[in-house]
XYZ file of C-alpha atoms in Angstrom:
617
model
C 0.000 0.000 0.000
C 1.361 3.184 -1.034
C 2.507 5.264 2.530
C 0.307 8.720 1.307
C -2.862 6.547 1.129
C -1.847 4.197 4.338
C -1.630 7.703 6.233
C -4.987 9.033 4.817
C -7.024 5.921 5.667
C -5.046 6.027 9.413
C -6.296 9.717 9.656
C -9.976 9.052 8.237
C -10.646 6.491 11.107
C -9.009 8.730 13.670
C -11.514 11.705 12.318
C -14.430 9.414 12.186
C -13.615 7.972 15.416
C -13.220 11.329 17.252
C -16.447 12.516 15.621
C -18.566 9.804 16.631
C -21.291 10.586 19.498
C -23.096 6.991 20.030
C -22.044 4.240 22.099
C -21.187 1.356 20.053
C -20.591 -0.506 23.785
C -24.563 0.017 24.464
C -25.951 -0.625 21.385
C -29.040 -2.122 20.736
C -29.998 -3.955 17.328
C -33.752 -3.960 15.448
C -33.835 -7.770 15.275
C -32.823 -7.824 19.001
C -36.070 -5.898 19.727
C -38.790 -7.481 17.002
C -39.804 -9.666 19.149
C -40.954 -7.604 21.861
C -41.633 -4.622 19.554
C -44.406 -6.639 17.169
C -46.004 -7.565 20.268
C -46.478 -4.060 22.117
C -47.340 -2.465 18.412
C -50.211 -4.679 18.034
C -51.609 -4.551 21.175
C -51.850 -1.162 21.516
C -53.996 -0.668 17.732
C -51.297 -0.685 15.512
C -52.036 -2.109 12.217
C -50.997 -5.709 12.675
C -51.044 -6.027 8.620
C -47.320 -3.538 9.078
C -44.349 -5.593 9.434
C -41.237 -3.756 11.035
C -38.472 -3.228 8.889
C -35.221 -0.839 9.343
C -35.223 2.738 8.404
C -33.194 4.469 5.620
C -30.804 6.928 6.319
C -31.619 10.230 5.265
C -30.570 13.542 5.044
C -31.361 16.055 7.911
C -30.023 19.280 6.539
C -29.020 20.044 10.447
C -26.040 21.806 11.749
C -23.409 19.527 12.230
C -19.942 20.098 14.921
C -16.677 21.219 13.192
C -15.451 17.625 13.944
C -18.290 15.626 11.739
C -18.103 18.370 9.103
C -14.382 17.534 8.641
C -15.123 13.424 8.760
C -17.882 13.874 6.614
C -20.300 11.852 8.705
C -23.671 12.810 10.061
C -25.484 13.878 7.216
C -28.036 11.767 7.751
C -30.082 10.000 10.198
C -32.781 7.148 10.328
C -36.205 7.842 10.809
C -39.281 6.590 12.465
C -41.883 6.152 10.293
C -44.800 4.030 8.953
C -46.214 3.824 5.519
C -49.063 1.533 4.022
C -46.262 -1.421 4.020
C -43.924 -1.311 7.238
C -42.847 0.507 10.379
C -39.456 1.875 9.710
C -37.351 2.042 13.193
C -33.670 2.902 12.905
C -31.739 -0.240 12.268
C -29.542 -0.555 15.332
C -29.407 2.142 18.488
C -26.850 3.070 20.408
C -28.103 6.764 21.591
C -27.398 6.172 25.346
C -24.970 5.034 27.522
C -27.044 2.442 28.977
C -28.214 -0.096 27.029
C -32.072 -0.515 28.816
C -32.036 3.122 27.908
C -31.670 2.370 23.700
C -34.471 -0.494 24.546
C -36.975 1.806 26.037
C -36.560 4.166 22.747
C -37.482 1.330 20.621
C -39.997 0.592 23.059
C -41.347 4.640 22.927
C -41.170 4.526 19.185
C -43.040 1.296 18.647
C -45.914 3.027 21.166
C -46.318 6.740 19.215
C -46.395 4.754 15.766
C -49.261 2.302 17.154
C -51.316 5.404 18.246
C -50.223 7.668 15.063
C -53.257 7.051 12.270
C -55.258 9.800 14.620
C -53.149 12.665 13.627
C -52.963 13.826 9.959
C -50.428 12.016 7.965
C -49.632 15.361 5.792
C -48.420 17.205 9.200
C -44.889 18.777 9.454
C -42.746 16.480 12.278
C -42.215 19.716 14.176
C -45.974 19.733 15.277
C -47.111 16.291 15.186
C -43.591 15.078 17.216
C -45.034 16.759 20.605
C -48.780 16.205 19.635
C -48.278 12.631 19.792
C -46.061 12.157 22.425
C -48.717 14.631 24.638
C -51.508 11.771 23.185
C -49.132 8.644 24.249
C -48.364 10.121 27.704
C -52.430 10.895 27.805
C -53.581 6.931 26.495
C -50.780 5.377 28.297
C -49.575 6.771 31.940
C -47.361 4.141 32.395
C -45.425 5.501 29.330
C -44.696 8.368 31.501
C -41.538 7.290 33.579
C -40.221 5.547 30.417
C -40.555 9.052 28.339
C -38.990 11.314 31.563
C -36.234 8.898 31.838
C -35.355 9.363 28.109
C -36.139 13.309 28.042
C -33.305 13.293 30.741
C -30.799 11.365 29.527
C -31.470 12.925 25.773
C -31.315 16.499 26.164
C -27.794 16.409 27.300
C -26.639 15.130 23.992
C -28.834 17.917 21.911
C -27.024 21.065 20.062
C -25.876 23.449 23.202
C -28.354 26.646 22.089
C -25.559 28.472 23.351
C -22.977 27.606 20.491
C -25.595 27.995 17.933
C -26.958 31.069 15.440
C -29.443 33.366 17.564
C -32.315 31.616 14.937
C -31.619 28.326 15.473
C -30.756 28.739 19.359
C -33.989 29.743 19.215
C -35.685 26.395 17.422
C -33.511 24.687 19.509
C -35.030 26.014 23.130
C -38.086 25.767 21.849
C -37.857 22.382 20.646
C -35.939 21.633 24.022
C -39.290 22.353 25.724
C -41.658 20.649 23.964
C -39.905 17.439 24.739
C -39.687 18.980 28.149
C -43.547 19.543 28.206
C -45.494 17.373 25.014
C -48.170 19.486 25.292
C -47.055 23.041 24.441
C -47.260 24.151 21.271
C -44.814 24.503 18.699
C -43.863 27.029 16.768
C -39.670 26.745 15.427
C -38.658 30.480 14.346
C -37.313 31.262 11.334
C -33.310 29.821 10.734
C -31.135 29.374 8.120
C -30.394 25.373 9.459
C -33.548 23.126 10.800
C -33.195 22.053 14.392
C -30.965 18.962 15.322
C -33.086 15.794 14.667
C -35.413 14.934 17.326
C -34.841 10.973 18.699
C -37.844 10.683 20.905
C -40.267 11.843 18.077
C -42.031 9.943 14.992
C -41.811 11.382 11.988
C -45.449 11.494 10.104
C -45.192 10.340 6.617
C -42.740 8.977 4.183
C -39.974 11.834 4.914
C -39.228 14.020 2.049
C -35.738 15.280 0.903
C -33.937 18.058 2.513
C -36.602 18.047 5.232
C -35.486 17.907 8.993
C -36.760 14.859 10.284
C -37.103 12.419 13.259
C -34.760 9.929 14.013
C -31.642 8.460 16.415
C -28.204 9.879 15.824
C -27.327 5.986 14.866
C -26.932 7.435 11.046
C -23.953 7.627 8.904
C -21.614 7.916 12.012
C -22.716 5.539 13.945
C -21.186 1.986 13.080
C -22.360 -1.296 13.637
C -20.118 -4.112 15.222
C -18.780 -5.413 12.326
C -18.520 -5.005 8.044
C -20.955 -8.303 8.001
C -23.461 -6.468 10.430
C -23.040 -3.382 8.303
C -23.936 -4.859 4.853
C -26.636 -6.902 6.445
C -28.188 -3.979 7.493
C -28.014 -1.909 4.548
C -29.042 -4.886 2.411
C -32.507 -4.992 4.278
C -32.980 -1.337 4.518
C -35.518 0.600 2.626
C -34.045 3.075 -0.457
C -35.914 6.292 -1.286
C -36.298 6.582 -4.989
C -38.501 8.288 -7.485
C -39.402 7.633 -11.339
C -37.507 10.316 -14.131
C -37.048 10.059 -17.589
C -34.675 8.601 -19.151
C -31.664 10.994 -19.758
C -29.995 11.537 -22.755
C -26.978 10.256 -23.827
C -25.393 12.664 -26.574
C -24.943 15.568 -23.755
C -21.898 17.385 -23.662
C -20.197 18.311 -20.604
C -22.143 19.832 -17.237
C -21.021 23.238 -16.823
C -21.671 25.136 -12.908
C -22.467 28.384 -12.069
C -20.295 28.229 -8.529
C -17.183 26.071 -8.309
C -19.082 24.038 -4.734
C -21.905 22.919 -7.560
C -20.026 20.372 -8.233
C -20.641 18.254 -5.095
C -24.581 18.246 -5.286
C -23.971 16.361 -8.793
C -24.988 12.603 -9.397
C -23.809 10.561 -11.822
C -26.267 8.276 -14.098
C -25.397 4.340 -14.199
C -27.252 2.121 -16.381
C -28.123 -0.434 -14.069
C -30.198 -3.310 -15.117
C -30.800 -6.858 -13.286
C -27.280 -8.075 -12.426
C -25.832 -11.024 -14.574
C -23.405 -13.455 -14.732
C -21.263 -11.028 -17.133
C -21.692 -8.002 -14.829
C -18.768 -6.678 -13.350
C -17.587 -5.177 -10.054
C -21.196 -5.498 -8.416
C -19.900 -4.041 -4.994
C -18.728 -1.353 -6.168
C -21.967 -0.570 -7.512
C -23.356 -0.975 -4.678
C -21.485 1.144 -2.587
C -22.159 4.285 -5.098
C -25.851 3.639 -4.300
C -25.106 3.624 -0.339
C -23.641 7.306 -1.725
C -26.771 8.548 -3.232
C -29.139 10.259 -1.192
C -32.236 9.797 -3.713
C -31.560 6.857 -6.291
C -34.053 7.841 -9.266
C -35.195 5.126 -11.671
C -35.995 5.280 -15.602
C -37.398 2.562 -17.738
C -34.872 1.940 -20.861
C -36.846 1.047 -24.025
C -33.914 -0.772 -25.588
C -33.686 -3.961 -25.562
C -31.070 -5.680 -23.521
C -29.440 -9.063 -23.040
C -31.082 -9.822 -19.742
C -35.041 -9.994 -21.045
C -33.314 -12.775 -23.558
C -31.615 -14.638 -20.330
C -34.831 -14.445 -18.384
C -36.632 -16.524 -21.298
C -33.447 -18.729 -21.058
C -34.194 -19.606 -17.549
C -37.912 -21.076 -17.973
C -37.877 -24.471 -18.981
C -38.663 -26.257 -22.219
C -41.876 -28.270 -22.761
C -39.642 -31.495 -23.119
C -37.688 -30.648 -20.203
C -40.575 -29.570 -17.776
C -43.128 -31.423 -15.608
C -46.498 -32.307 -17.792
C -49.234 -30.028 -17.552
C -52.517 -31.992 -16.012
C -55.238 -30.170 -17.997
C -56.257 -26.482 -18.808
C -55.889 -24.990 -15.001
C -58.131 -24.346 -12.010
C -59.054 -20.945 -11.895
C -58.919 -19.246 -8.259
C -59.743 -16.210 -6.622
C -57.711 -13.331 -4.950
C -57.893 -11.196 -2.068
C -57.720 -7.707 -2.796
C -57.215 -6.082 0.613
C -57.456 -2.516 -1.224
C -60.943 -2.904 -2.336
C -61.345 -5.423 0.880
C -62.861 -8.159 -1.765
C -62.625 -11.069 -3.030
C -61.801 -11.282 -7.258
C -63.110 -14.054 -8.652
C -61.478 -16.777 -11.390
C -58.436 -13.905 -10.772
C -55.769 -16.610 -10.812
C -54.895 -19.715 -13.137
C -53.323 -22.585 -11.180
C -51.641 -25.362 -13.346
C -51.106 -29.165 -11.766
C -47.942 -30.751 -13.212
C -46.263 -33.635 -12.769
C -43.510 -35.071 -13.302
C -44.032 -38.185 -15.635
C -40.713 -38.705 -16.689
C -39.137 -39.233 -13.571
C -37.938 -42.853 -12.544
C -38.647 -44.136 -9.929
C -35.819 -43.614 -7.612
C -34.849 -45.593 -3.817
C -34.083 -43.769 -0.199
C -30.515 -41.356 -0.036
C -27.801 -43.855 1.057
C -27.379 -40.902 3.760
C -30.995 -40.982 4.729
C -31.773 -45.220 5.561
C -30.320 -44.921 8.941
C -32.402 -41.488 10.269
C -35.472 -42.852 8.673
C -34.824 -46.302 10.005
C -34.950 -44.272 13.026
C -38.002 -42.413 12.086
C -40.209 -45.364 11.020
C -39.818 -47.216 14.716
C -40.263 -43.969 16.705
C -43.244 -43.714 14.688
C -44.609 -47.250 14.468
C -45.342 -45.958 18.294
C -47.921 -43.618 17.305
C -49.801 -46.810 15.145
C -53.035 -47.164 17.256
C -52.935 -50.373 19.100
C -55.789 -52.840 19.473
C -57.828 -52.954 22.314
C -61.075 -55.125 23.869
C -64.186 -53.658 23.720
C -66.559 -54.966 26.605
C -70.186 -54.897 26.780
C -70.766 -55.242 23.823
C -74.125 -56.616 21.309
C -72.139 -58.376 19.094
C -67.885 -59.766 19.221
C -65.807 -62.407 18.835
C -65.545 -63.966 22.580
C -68.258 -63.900 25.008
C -67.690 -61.107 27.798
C -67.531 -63.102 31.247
C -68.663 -60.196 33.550
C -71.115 -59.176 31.567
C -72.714 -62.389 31.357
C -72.230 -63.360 35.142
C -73.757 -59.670 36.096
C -76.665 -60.747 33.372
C -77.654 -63.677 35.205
C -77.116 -62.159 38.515
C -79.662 -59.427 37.124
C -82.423 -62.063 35.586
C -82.072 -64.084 38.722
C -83.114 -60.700 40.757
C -85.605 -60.359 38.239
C -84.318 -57.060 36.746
C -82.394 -58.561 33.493
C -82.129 -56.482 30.389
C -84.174 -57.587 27.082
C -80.827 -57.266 24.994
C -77.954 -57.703 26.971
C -74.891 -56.955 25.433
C -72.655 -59.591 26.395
C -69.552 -59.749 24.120
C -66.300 -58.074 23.500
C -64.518 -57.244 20.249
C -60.779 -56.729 19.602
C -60.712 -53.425 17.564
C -58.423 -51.002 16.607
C -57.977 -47.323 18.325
C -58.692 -43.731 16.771
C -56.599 -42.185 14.583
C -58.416 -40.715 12.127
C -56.259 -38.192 10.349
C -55.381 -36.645 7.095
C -52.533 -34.567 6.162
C -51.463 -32.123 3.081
C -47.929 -30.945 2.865
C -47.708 -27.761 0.379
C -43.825 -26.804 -0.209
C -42.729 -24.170 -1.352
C -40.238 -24.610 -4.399
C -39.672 -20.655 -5.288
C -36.301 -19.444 -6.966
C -34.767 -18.813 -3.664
C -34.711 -22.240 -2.802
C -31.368 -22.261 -5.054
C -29.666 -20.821 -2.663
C -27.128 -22.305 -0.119
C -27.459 -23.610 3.045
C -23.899 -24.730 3.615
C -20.975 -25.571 0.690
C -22.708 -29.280 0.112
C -26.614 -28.366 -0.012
C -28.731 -26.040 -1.447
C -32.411 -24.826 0.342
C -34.109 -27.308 -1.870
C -31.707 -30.239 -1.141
C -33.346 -29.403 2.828
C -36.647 -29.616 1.446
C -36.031 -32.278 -0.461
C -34.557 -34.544 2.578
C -37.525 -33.439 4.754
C -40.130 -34.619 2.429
C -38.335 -38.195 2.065
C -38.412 -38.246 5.946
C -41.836 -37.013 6.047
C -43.258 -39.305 3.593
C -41.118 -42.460 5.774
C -42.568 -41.493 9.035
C -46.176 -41.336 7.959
C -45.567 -44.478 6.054
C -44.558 -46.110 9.386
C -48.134 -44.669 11.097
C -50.959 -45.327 8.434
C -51.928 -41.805 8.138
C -53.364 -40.629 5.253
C -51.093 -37.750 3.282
C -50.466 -36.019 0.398
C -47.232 -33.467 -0.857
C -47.710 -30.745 -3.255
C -45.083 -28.086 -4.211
C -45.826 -24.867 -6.152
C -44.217 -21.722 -7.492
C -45.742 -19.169 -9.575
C -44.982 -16.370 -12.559
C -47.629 -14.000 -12.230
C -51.385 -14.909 -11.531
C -52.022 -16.743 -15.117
C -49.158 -19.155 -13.915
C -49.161 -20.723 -10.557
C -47.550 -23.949 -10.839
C -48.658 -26.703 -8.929
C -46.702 -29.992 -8.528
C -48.253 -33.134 -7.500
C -45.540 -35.121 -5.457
C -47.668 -37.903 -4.091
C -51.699 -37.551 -4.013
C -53.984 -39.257 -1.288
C -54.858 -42.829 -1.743
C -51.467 -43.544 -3.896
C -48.744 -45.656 -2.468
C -45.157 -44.212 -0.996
C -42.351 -45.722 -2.642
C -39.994 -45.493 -5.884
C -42.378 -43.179 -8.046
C -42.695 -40.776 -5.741
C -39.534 -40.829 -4.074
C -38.885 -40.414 -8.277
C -40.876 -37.440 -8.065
C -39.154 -35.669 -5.034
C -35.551 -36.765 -6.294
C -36.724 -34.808 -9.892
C -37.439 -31.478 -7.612
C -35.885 -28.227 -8.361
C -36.323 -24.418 -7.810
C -39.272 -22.213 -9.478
C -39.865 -19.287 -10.195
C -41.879 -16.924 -7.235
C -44.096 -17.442 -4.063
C -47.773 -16.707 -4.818
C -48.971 -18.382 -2.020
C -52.492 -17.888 -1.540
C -53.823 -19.493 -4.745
C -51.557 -22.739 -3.410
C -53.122 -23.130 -0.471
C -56.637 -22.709 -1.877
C -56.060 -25.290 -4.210
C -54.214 -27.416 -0.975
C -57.925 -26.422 0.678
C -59.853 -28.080 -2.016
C -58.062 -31.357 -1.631
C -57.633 -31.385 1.608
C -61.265 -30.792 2.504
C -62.302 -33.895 0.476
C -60.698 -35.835 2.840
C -63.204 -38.221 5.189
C -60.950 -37.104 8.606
C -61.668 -35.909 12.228
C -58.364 -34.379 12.004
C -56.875 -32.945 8.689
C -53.875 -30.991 8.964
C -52.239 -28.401 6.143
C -48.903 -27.991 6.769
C -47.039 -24.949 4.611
C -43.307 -25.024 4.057
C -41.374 -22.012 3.140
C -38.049 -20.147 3.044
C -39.858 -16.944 2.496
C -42.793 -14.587 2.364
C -45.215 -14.427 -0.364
C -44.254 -12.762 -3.664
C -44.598 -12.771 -6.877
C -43.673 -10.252 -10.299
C -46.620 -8.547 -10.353
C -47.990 -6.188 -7.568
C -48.589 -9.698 -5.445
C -45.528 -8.428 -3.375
C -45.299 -6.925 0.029
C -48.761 -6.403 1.577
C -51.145 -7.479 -1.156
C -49.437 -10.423 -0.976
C -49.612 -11.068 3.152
C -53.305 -10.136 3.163
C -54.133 -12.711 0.394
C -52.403 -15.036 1.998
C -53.777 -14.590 5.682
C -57.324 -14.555 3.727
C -56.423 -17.718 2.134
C -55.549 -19.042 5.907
C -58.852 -17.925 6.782
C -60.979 -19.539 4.791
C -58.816 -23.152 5.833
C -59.736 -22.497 9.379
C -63.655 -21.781 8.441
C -63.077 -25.332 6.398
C -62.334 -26.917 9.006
C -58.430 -27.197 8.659
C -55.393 -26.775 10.653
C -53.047 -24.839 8.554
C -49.583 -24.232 9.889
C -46.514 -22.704 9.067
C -42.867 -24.350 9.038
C -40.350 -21.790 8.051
C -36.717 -20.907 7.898
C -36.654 -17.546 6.801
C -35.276 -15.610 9.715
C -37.425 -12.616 9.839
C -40.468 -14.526 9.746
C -41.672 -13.475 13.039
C -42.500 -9.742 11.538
C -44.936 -11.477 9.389
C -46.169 -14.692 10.369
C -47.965 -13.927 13.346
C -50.330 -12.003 11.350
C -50.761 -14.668 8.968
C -51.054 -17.771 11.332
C -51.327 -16.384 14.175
C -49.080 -16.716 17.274
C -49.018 -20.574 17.778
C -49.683 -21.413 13.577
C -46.202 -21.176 13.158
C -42.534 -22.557 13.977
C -39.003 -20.991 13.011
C -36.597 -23.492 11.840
C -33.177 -21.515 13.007
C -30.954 -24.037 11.758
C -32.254 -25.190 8.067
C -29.865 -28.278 8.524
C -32.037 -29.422 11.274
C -35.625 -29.447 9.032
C -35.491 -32.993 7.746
C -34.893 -34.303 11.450
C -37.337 -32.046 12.726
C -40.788 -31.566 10.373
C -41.579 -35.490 10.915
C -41.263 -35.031 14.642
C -43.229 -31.506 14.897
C -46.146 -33.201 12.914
C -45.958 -36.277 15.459
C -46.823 -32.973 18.063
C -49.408 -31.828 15.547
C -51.556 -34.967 15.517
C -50.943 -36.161 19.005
């Protein structure tokens, strides 16, 4: 490394260090909280269709110290917010000191966006930041020594009024004292900088550029544990973005009026959906960390990558055989709160081709395993006494007969036999899986998520072998609503053995998750089923999706519908997942006991034939 650039990187750190104001040592992470902030959102009316999702960082347009100025750092800051999809809470906190005290913000934020719908969503933050918190400290007292504990230990680490401007001094006493006192109102004077953002207030709507807005100081400057933890955490954040036309590409060169113009330029990439030939994609990605506003045209050329996505779908001779015209389905369109009719086309396919195939090597011993641990849940035989009719005459029945006739009080039809019959297990299961694109990715460096599916279903389809129960496997992906595939792994009534273990061994990855129309097909079947007990069991590595607008929360309310209407039918539907921030989303869709996190996606095989034994106990 040359020595001129191994001093400036040594003196950037030092600057960035010696500008930083948060306490890495205290911090507290979103994914920490979600478990208790889901929870206290919901309970106290927040929408429960909003899942919680890390805030962008954006720019505040505040004065910044001499120190951050020369690092560069603290332009922006993240934002609490909620929109029709999510409730945006900064990513990771480390305000305080104290850790309990970067808990109880999340907590405080999590309360004034449950109670925020009352006030209007148009509002500027400087008003509605004290309106609400007077409203939260009205509807919930015991907010109160959370909130004072917080205004204490905040206000410290606010602008000092007396090093600023005499205008924004001003802003800043008065904003000073309506954290001091909610319900005052607000009015910021006039000043050439907005005030400092404002940690302990929510900010109203999607935030808009250059405005000053509400959020922790955990922004540009503050830095997460580690470069991992950092490109996690940008990778699931939320980009601000708008639609332009496309710009021309015969311009000449950008000329500036003032020499400082030339920092509020951005450069235009042509950025399309990343291939195989693209080239240094982290770069890339960095420069759009840069931008503050990343604004999106739609190229009419025609490019390389609509030809490779054709590529990708499979042949007629290579795919699974279409089983007649589709099932049309309906939608849920939680927009117009109704139900469209025939508004999907559902294919069944299967896969005809495949032969028939025998048991992993690597599998026999675990389902070996499987098959006697479950051979224990085969109802056993047992006498029935006192009964009309049987195979062997029931001796106390008959001597407490004649006891009875002798006495004079005998029966007409005495029911004096016993029969050897069978217990009750009367049960029917329907396993939908979930064979999307990002099943292709990896688990480990020797299996992919489908090779885990894959494995459980073999186990699966041993153990319930083993017990008698009736069950049936399904997959499905989907490519838009006229194309929800639907692959039939092993129906009810057919036999386990080489031609569906052909079936499963033939499995590979989709295209999208458009879940709802799956499991009202699954619903269908299922429900045809003479059972006491019929089970639908959902496996996924992710929440629905699809190309079209089925993405975000269209596609979680059709999908909780969908759920719905399998509980009015009588079903059990539950949820086995590994997708690690299933917890913002799930309970909304199954509810808080319809679902189980897989942490470990090794562990599925071993573990789906043992949480349906729990299932159907």
């Amino acid at each position: 490394m040359d020595p001129e650039e191994h001093v400036g990187k040594a003196w950037d750190r030092l600057i960035r260090r010696a500008a930083r104001n948060d306490h890495p040592e205290a911090a507290v992470a979103l994914d920490e909280m979600r478990p208790r902030l889901g929870p206290l959102f919901r309970a106290l009316g927040g929408d429960d269709g909003l899942r919680i999702e890390p805030a962008p960082a954006l720019p505040h347009g505040a004065r910044r110290t001499l120190l951050q100025s020369i690092a560069g750092s603290h332009r922006r800051a993240e934002l609490a917010w909620t929109d029709t999809q999510a409730l945006y809470l900064p990513g990771r906190l480390a305000l305080f000191p104290e850790t309990a005290l970067n808990r109880d913000l999340y907590l405080w934020l999590a309360a004034l966006a449950a109670l925020g719908d009352a006030l209007p969503a148009g509002s500027s933050w400087l008003a509605r930041g004290p309106e609400l918190a007077h409203r939260a400290l009205r509807r919930l007292p015991g907010m109160r020594p959370r909130y004072e504990r917080l205004v204490s230990a905040y206000l410290p680490l606010r602008p000092d009024p007396g090093k600023l401007p005499a205008g924004e001094a001003a802003a800043e006493q008065t904003v000073r004292a309506a954290l001091t006192d909610p319900g005052t109102a607000v009015s910021i004077p006039a000043a050439k900088r907005p005030p400092a953002p404002v940690a302990l207030w929510l900010h109203p709507s999607p935030p808009e550029e250059q405005a000053p807005v509400a959020a922790s100081d955990a922004g540009e400057g503050a830095e997460p544990s580690s470069e991992g933890e950092t490109r996690d955490l940008e990778d699931r954040r939320r980009r601000r973005g708008e639609r332009v036309a496309m710009p021309e590409r015969d311009k000449g060169l950008l000329l500036f009026r003032n020499a400082e113009s030339i920092w509020s330029w951005s450069e235009f990439v042509n950025v399309d959906r990343p291939t195989e030939e693209d080239e240094d994609l982290e770069a890339a990605a960095d420069a759009a960390d840069d931008l503050d506003l990343l604004s999106l045209s739609r190229d009419n050329k025609r490019t390389a990558s609509r030809l490779r996505f054709d590529l990708d779908l499979p042949s007629e001779a290579n795919d699974d055989t279409p089983l007649g015209g589709g099932i049309l389905l309906p939608e849920w369109d939680y927009r117009r709160d109704a139900l469209r009719p025939d508004f999907c086309r559902l294919q069944p396919m299967v896969a005809e081709d495949a032969p028939p195939a025998e048991l992993p090597e690597g599998l026999r011993s675990t389902a070996r395993r499987l098959r006697g641990q479950f051979r224990q849940l085969t109802p056993t035989r047992t006498w029935l006494a006192g009964q009309p009719e049987g195979t062997e005459v029931d001796l106390d029945a008959y001597q407490h007969f004649v006891a009875e006739r002798a006495a004079g009080a005998a029966t007409e039809d005495p029911a004096l036999y016993r029969d050897l019959r069978p217990g009750d297990r009367d049960i029917a299961s329907l396993l939908l899986a979930d064979l999307s694109l990002s099943t292709d990715t990896w688990v480990n460096s020797r299996a992919r998520v489908i090779d885990v599916i894959r494995d459980s279903l073999y186990l699966f389809s041993e153990a319930l072998t083993a017990t008698g129960d009736r069950f049936a496997i399904y997959g499905f992906s989907s490519r838009k609503r006229e194309h929800v595939r639907y692959h039939v792994l092993k129906e009810f009534g057919e036999r386990y053995g080489g031609r569906v273990r052909g079936r499963l061994a033939a499995l590979k990855p989709g295209f999208y998750t458009r879940m709802g129309a799956a499991i009202r097909q699954s619903i269908r079947l299922l429900a045809g089923q003479p059972a006491s007990h019929r089970l639908l069991l959902l496996l996924t590595d992710g929440k629905p999706n699809d190309m079209d607008r089925y993405e975000g929360r269209y596609g979680v309310e059709d999908t909780r519908m969908a759920v719905r209407e399998a509980r009015r039918m009588g079903l059990q539907p539950f949820c086995v997942t590994i997708d690690r921030d299933a917890e913002d989303y799930l309970p909304h869709l199954f509810g808080s006991r319809g679902y189980v996190v897989i942490r470990t996606p090794e562990e599925l095989p071993r573990r789906l034939p043992h949480l349906y034994a729990q299932l159907t106990r």
